[in-house]
PDB file of C-alpha atoms in Angstrom:
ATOM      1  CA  UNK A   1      -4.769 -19.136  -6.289  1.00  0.00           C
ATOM      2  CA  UNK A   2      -4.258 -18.990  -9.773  1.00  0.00           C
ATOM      3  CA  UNK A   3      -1.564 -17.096 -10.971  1.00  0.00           C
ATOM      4  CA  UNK A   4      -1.865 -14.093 -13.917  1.00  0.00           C
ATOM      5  CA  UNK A   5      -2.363 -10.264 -14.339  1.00  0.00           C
ATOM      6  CA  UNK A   6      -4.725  -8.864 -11.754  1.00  0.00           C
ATOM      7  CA  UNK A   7      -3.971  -5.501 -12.834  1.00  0.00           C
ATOM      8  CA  UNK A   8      -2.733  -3.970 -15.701  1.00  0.00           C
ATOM      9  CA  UNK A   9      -2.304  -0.106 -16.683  1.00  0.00           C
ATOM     10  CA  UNK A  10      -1.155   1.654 -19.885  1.00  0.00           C
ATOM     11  CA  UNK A  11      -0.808   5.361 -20.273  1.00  0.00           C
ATOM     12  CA  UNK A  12      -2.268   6.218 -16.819  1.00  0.00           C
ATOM     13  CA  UNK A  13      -2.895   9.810 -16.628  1.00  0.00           C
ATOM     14  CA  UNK A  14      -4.965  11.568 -13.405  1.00  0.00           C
ATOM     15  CA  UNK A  15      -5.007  14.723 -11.355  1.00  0.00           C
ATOM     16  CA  UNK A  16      -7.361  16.931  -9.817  1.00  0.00           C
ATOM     17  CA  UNK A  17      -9.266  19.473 -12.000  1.00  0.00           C
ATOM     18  CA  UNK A  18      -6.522  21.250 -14.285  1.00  0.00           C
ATOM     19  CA  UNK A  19      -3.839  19.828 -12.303  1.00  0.00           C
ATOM     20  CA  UNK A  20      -2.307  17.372 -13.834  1.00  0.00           C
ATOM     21  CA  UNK A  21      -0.482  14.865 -11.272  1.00  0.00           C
ATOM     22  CA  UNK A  22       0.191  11.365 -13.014  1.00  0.00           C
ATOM     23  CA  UNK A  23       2.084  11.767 -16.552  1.00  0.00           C
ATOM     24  CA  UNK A  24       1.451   8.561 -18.221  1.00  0.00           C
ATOM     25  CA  UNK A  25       2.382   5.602 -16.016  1.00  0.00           C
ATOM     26  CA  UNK A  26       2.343   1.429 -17.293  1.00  0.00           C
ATOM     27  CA  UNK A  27       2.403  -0.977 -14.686  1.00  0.00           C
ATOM     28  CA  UNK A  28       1.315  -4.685 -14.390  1.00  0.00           C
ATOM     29  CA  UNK A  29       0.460  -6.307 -11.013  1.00  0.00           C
ATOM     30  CA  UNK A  30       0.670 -10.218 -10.974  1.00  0.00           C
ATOM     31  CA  UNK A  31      -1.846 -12.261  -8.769  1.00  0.00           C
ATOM     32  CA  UNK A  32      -0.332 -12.371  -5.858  1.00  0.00           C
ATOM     33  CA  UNK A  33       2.555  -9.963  -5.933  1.00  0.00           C
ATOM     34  CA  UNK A  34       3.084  -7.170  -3.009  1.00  0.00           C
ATOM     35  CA  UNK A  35       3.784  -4.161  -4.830  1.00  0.00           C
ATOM     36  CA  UNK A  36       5.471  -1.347  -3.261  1.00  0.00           C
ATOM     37  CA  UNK A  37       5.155   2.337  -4.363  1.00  0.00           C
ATOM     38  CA  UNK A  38       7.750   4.663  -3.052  1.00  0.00           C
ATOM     39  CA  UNK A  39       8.868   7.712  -4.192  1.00  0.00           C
ATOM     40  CA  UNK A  40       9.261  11.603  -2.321  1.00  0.00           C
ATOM     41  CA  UNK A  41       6.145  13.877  -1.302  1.00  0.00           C
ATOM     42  CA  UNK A  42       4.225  14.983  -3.996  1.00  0.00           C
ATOM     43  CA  UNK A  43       5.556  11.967  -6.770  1.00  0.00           C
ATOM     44  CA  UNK A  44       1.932  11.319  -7.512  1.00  0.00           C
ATOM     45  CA  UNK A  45       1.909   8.018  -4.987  1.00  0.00           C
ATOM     46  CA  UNK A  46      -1.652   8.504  -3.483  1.00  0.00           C
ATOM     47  CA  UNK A  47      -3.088   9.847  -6.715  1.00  0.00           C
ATOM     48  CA  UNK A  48      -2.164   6.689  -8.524  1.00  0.00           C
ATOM     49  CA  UNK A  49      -3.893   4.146  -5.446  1.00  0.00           C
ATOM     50  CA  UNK A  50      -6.952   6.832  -6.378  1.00  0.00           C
ATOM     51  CA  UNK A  51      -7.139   6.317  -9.785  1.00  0.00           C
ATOM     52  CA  UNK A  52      -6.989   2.769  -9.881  1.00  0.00           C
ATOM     53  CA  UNK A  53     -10.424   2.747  -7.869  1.00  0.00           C
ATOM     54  CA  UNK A  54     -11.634   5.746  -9.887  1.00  0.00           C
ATOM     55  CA  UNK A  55     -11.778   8.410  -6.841  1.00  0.00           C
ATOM     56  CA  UNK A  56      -9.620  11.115  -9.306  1.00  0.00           C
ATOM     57  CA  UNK A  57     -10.769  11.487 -12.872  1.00  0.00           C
ATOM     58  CA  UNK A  58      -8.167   9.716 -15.437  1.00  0.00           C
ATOM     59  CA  UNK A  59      -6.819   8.918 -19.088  1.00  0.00           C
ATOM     60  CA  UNK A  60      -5.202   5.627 -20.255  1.00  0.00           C
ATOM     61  CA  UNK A  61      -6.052   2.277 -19.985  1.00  0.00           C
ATOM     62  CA  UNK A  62      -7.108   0.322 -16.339  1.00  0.00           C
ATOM     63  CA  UNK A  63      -7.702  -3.143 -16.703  1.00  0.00           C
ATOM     64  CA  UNK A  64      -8.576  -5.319 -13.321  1.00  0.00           C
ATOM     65  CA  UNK A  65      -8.146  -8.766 -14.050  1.00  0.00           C
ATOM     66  CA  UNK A  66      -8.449  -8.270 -17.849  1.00  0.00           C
ATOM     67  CA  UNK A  67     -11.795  -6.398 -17.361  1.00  0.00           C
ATOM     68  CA  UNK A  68     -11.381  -2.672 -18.751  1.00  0.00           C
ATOM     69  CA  UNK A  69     -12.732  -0.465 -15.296  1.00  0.00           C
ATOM     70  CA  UNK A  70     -14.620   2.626 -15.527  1.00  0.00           C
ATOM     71  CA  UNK A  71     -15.585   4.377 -12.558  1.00  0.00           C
ATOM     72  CA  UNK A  72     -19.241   3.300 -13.000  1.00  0.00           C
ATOM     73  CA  UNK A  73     -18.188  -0.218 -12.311  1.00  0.00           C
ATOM     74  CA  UNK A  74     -17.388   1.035  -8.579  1.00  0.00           C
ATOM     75  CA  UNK A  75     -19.798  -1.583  -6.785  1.00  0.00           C
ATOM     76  CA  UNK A  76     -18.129  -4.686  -8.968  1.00  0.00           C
ATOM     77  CA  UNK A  77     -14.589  -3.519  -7.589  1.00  0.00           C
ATOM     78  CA  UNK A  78     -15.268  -2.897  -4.314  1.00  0.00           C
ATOM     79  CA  UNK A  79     -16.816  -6.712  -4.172  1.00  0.00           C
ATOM     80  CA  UNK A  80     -12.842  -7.640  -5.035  1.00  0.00           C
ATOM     81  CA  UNK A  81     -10.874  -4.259  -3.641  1.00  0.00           C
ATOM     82  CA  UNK A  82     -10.253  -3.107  -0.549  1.00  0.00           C
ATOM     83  CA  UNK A  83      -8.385   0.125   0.246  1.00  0.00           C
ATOM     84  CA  UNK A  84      -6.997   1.488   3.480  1.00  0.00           C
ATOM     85  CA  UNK A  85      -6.750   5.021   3.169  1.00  0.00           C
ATOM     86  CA  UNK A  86      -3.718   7.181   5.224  1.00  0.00           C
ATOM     87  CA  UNK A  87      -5.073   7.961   8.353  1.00  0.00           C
ATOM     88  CA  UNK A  88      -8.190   5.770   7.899  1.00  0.00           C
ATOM     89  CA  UNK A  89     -11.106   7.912   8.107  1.00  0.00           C
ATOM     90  CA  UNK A  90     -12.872   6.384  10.671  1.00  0.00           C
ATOM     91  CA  UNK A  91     -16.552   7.232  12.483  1.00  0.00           C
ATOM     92  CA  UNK A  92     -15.464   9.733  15.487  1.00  0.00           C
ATOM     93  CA  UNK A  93     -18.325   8.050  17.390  1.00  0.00           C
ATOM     94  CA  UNK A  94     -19.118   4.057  16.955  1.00  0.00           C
ATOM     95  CA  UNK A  95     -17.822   0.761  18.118  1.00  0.00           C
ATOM     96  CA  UNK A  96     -15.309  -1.266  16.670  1.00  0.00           C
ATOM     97  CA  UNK A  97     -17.601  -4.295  15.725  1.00  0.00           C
ATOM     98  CA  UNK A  98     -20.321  -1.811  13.705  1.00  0.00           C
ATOM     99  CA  UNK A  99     -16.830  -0.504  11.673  1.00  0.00           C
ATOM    100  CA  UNK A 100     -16.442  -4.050  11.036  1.00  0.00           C
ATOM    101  CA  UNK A 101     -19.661  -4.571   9.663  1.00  0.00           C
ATOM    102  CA  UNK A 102     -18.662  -1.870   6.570  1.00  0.00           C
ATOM    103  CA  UNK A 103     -17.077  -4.392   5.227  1.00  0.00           C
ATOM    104  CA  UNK A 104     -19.873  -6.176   4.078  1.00  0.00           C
ATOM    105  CA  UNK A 105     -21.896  -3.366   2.809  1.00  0.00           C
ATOM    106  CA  UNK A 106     -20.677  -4.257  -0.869  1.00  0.00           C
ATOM    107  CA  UNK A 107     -21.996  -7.804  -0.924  1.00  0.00           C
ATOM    108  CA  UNK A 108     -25.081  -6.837   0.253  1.00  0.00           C
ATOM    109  CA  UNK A 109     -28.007  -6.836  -1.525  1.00  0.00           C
ATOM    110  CA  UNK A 110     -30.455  -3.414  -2.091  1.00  0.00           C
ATOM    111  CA  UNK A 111     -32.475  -2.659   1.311  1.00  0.00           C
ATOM    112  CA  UNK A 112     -30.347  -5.632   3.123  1.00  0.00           C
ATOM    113  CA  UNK A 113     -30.140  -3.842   6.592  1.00  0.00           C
ATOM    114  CA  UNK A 114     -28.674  -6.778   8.420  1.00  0.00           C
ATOM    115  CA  UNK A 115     -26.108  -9.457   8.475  1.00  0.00           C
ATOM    116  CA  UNK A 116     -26.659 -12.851   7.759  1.00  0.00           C
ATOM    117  CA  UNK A 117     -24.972 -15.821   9.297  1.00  0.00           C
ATOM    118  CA  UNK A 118     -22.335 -16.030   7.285  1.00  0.00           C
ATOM    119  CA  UNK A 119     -21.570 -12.029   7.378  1.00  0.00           C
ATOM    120  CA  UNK A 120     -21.274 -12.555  11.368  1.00  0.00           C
ATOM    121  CA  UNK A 121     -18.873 -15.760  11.143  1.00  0.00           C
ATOM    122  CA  UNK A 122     -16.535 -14.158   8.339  1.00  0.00           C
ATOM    123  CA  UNK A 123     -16.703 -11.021  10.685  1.00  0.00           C
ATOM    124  CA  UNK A 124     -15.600 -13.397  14.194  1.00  0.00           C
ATOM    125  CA  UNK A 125     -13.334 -15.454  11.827  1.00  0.00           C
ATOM    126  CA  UNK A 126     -10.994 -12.032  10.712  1.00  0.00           C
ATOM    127  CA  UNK A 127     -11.300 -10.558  14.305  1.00  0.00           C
ATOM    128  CA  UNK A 128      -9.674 -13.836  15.638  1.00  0.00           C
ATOM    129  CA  UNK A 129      -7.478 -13.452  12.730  1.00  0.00           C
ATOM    130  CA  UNK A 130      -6.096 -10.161  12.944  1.00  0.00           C
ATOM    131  CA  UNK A 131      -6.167  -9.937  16.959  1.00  0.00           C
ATOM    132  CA  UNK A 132      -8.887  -7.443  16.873  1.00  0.00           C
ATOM    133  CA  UNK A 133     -11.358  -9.891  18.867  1.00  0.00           C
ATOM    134  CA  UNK A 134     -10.884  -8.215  21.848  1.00  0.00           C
ATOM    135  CA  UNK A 135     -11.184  -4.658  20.668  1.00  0.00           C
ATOM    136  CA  UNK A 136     -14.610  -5.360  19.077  1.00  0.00           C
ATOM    137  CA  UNK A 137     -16.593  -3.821  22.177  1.00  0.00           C
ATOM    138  CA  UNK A 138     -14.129  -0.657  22.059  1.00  0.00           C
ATOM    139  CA  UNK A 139     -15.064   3.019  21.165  1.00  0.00           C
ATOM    140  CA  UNK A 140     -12.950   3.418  17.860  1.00  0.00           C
ATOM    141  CA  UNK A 141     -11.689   6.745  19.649  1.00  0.00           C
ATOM    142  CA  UNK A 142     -10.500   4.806  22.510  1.00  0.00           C
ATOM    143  CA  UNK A 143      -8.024   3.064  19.925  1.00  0.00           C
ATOM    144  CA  UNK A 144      -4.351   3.588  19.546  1.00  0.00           C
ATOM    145  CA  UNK A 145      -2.902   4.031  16.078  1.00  0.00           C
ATOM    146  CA  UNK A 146      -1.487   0.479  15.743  1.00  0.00           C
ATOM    147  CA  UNK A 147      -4.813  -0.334  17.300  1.00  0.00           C
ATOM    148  CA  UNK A 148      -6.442   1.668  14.783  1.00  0.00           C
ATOM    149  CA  UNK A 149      -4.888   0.477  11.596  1.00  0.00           C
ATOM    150  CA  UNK A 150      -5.256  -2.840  12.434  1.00  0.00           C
ATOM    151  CA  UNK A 151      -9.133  -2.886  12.832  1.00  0.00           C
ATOM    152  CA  UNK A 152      -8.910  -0.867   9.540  1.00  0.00           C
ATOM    153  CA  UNK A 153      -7.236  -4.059   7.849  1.00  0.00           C
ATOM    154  CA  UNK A 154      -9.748  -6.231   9.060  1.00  0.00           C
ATOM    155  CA  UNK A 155     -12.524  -3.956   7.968  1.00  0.00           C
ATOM    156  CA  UNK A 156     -10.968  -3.929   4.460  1.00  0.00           C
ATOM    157  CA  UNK A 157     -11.024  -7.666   4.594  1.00  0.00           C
ATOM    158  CA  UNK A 158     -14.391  -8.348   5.932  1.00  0.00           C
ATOM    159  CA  UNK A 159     -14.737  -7.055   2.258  1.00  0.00           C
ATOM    160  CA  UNK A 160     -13.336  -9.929   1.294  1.00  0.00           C
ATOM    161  CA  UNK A 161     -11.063  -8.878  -1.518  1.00  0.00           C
ATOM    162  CA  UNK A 162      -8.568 -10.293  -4.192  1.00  0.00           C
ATOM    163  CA  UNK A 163      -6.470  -7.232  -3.587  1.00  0.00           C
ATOM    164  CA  UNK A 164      -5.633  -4.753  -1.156  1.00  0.00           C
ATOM    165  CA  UNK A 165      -4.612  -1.271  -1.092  1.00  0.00           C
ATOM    166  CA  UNK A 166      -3.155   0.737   1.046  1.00  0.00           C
ATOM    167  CA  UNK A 167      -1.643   4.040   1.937  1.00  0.00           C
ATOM    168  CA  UNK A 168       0.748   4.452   4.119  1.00  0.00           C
ATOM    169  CA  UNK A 169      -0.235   1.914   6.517  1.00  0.00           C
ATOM    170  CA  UNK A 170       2.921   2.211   8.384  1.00  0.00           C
ATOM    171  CA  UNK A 171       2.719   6.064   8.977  1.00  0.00           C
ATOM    172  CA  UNK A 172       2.974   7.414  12.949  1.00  0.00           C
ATOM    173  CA  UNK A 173       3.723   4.078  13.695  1.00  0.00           C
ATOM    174  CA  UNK A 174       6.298   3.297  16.028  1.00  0.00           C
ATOM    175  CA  UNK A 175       8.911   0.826  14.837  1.00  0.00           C
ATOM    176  CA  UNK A 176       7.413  -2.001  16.715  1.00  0.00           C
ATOM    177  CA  UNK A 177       4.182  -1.160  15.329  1.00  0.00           C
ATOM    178  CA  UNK A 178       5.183  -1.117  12.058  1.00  0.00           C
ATOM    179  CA  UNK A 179       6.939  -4.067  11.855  1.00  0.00           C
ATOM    180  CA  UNK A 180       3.725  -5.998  13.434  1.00  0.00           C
ATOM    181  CA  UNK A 181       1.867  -4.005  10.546  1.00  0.00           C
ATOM    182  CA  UNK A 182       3.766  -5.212   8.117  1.00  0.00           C
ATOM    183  CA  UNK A 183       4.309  -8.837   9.238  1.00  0.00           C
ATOM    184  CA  UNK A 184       0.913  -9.019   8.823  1.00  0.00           C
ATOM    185  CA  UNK A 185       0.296  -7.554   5.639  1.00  0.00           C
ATOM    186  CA  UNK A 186       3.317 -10.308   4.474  1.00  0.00           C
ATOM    187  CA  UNK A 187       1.517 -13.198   5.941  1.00  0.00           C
ATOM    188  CA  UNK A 188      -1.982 -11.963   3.892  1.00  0.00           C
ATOM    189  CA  UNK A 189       0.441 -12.079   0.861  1.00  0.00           C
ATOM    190  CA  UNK A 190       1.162 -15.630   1.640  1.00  0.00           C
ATOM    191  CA  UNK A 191      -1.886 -16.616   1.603  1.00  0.00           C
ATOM    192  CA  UNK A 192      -2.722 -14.815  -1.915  1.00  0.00           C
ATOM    193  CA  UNK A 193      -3.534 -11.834  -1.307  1.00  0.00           C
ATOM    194  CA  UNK A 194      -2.690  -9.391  -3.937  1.00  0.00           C
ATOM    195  CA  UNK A 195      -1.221  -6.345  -1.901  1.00  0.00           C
ATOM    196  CA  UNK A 196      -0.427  -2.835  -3.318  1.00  0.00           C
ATOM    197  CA  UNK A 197       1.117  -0.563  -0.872  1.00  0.00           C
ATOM    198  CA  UNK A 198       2.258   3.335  -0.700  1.00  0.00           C
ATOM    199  CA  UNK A 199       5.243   3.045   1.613  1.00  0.00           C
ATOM    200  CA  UNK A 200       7.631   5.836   2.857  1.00  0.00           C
ATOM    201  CA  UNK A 201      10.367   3.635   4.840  1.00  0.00           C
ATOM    202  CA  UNK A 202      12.255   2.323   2.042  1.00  0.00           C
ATOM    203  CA  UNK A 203      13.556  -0.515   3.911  1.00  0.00           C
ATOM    204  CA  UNK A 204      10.538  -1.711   5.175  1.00  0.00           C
ATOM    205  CA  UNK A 205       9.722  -1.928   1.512  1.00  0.00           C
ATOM    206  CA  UNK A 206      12.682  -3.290   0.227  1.00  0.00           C
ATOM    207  CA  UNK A 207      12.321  -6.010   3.032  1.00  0.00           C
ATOM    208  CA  UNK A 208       8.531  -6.641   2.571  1.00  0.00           C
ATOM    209  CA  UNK A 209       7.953  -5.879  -1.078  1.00  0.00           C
ATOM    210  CA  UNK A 210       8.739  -8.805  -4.230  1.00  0.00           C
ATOM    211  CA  UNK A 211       8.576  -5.959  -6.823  1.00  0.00           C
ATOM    212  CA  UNK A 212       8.700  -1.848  -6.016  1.00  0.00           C
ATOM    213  CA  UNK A 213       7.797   1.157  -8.326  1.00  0.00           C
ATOM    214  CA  UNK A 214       9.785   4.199  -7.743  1.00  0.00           C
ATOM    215  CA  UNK A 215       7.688   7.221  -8.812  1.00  0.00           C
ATOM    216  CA  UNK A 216       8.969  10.762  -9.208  1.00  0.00           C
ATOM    217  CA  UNK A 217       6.910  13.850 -10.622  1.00  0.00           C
ATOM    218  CA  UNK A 218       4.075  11.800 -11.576  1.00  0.00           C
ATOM    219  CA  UNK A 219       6.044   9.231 -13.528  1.00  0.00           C
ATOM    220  CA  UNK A 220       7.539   5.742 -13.133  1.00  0.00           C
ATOM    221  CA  UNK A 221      11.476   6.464 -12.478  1.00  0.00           C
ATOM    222  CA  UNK A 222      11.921   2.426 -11.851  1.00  0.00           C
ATOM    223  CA  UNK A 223       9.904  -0.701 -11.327  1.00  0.00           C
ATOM    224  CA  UNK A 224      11.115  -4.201 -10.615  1.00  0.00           C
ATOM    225  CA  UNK A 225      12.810  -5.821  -7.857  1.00  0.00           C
ATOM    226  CA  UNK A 226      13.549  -4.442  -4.900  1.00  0.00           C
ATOM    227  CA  UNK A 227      17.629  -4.989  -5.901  1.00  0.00           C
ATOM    228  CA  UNK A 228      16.908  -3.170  -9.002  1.00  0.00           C
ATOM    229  CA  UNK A 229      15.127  -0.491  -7.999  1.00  0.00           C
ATOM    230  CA  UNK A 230      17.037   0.621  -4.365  1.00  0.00           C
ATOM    231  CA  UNK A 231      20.384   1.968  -6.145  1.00  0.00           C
ATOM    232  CA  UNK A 232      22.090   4.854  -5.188  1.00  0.00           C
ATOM    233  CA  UNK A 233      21.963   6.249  -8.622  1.00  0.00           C
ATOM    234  CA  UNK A 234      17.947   5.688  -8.677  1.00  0.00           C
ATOM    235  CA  UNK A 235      17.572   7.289  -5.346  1.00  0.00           C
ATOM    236  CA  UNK A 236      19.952   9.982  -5.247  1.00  0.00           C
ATOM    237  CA  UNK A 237      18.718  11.211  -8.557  1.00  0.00           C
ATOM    238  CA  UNK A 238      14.759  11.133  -7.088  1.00  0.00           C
ATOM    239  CA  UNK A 239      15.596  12.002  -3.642  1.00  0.00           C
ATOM    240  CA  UNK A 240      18.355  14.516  -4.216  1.00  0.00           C
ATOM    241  CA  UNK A 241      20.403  13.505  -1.500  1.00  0.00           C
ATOM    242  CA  UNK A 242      23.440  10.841  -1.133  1.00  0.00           C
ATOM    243  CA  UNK A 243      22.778   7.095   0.108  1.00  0.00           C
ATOM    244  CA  UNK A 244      24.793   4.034   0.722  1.00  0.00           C
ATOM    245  CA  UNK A 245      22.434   1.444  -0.411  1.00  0.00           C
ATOM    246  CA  UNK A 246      23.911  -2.230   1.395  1.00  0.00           C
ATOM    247  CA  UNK A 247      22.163  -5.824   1.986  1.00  0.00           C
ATOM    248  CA  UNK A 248      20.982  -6.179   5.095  1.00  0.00           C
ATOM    249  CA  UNK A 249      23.271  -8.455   7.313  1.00  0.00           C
ATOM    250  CA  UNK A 250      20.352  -9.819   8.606  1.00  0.00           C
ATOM    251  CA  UNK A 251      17.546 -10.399   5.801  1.00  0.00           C
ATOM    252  CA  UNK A 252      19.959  -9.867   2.558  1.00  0.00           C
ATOM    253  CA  UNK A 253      17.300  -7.268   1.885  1.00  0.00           C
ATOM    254  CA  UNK A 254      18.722  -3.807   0.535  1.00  0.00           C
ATOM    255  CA  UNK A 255      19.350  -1.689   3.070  1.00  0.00           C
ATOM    256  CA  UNK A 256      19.690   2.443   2.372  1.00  0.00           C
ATOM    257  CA  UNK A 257      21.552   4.517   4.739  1.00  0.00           C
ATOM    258  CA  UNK A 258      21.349   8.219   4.141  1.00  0.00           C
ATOM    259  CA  UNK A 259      24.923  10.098   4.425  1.00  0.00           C
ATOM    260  CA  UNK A 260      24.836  13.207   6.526  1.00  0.00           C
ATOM    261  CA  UNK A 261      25.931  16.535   4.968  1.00  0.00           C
ATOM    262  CA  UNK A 262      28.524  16.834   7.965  1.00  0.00           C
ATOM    263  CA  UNK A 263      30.591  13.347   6.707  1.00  0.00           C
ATOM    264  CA  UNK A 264      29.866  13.993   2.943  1.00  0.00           C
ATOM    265  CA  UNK A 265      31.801  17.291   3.982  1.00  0.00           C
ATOM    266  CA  UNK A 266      34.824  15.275   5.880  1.00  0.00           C
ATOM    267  CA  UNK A 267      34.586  12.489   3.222  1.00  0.00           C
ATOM    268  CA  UNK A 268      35.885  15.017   0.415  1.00  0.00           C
ATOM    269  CA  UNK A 269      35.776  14.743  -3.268  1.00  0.00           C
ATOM    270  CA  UNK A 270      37.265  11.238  -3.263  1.00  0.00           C
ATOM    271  CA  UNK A 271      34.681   9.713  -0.866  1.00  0.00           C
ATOM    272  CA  UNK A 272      32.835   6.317  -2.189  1.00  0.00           C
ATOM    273  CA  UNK A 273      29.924   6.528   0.322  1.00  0.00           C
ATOM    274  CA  UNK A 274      27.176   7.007  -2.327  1.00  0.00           C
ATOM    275  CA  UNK A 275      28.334   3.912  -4.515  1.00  0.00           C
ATOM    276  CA  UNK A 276      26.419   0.376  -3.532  1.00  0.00           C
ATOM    277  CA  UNK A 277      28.529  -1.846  -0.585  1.00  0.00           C
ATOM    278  CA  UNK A 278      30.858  -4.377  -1.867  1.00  0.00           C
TER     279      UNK A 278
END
């Protein structure tokens, strides 16, 4: 796929009525990149993956793939974004193959109540795909959560997009879960797609993630690589509370530990523990 900007954002204000959330924010997402967002509750992480699909009101500048979006342009996007919301709000009653079949609803065409051949092969192709083939005959509230975010991915790429969001995807996830999640979303990436992800476990994202953007009341505290952005001094300053921030002995990946209050307490004034490993 060829590479350049898919996304590119200037100024980006948003919040919810008088409530302003998102206090001017620039980012650019490259074709291809997984992005990570991280930041504590209430940074503005979930309003920003709103605003760039035009679900919360906004200022500034959104440009997808150097085509300035307004939220009347929904239908175009939604033929080249998919989102996966926290929690995905799915049907309480329904099977997993109709979910599936959302997917398609933005490619088709006014009064189009069915699916064509190629609708039902691009639908078998990502069950087989994702592992979901055998789950297509399930009551979605028969699902676990892995179970459950899973067929939500594949919905969101029945869609067929150029980029994915999503929020949380890892969230009441157990670790093997997660990692199966996100092993996933990494082998998508591979294969081009453009990935944009809210993310919680920090070392998940720093493992996952080629660039991360550290947000902190509603503004951009640091954006880059995950080396760059995973310092103590970055974290500690967002997160008000002391790390050791290492390279994974396994993936070279960073790695943040959080100290406990009882060994900052032993460690005394002299302690190292929230400078970067040597």
């Amino acid at each position: 796929m060829k590479k350049g900007p898919a996304l590119r954002i200037k100024g980006l204000t948003a919040g919810y009525r008088n409530r302003p959330v998102l206090g001017g924010i620039d980012l650019e997402l490259e074709t291809g990149d997984f992005l990570g967002i991280i930041g504590p509750n209430g940074s503005g992480k979930t309003t920003l993956l709103r605003a760039l699909t035009g679900l919360v009101p906004h200022g500034g500048e959104i440009d997808w793939w150097e085509h300035p979006f307004h939220p009347s342009d929904s239908d175009w996007l939604a033929r080249r974004v998919a989102v996966v919301s926290a929690g995905e709000d799915m049907p309480v009653a329904g099977r997993v193959e109709e979910y599936l079949w959302l997917g398609r609803l933005p490619h088709r065409q006014f009064f189009q109540f069915w699916l064509d051949p190629g609708d039902r092969q691009l639908v078998d192709r990502i069950s087989r795909q994702l592992g979901v083939e055998s789950l297509r005959d399930r009551l979605l509230s028969e699902l676990s959560s892995g179970e459950r975010q899973r067929v939500a991915i594949a919905r969101a790429l029945v869609q067929q997009p150029r980029v994915l969001l999503l929020d949380e995807p890892t969230s009441h996830l157990d670790p093997g879960a997660q990692i199966e999640i996100m092993d996933l979303l990494a082998a998508l990436n591979r294969n081009g797609l453009g990935i944009v992800a809210v993310l919680h476990d920090l070392n998940l994202a720093g493992a996952y993630c080629n660039r991360l953007l550290l947000m902190d009341g509603g503004t951009a505290r640091a954006s880059g690589s995950p080396e760059s952005v995973l310092t103590y001094r970055n974290l500690e300053a967002v997160y008000h509370t002391v790390v050791v921030t290492l390279a994974n002995p396994v993936t070279g990946s960073p790695w943040v530990v959080p100290v406990p209050e009882s060994y900052r307490r032993s460690s005394g004034p002299d302690s190292n523990v929230c400078k970067e490993g040597e």
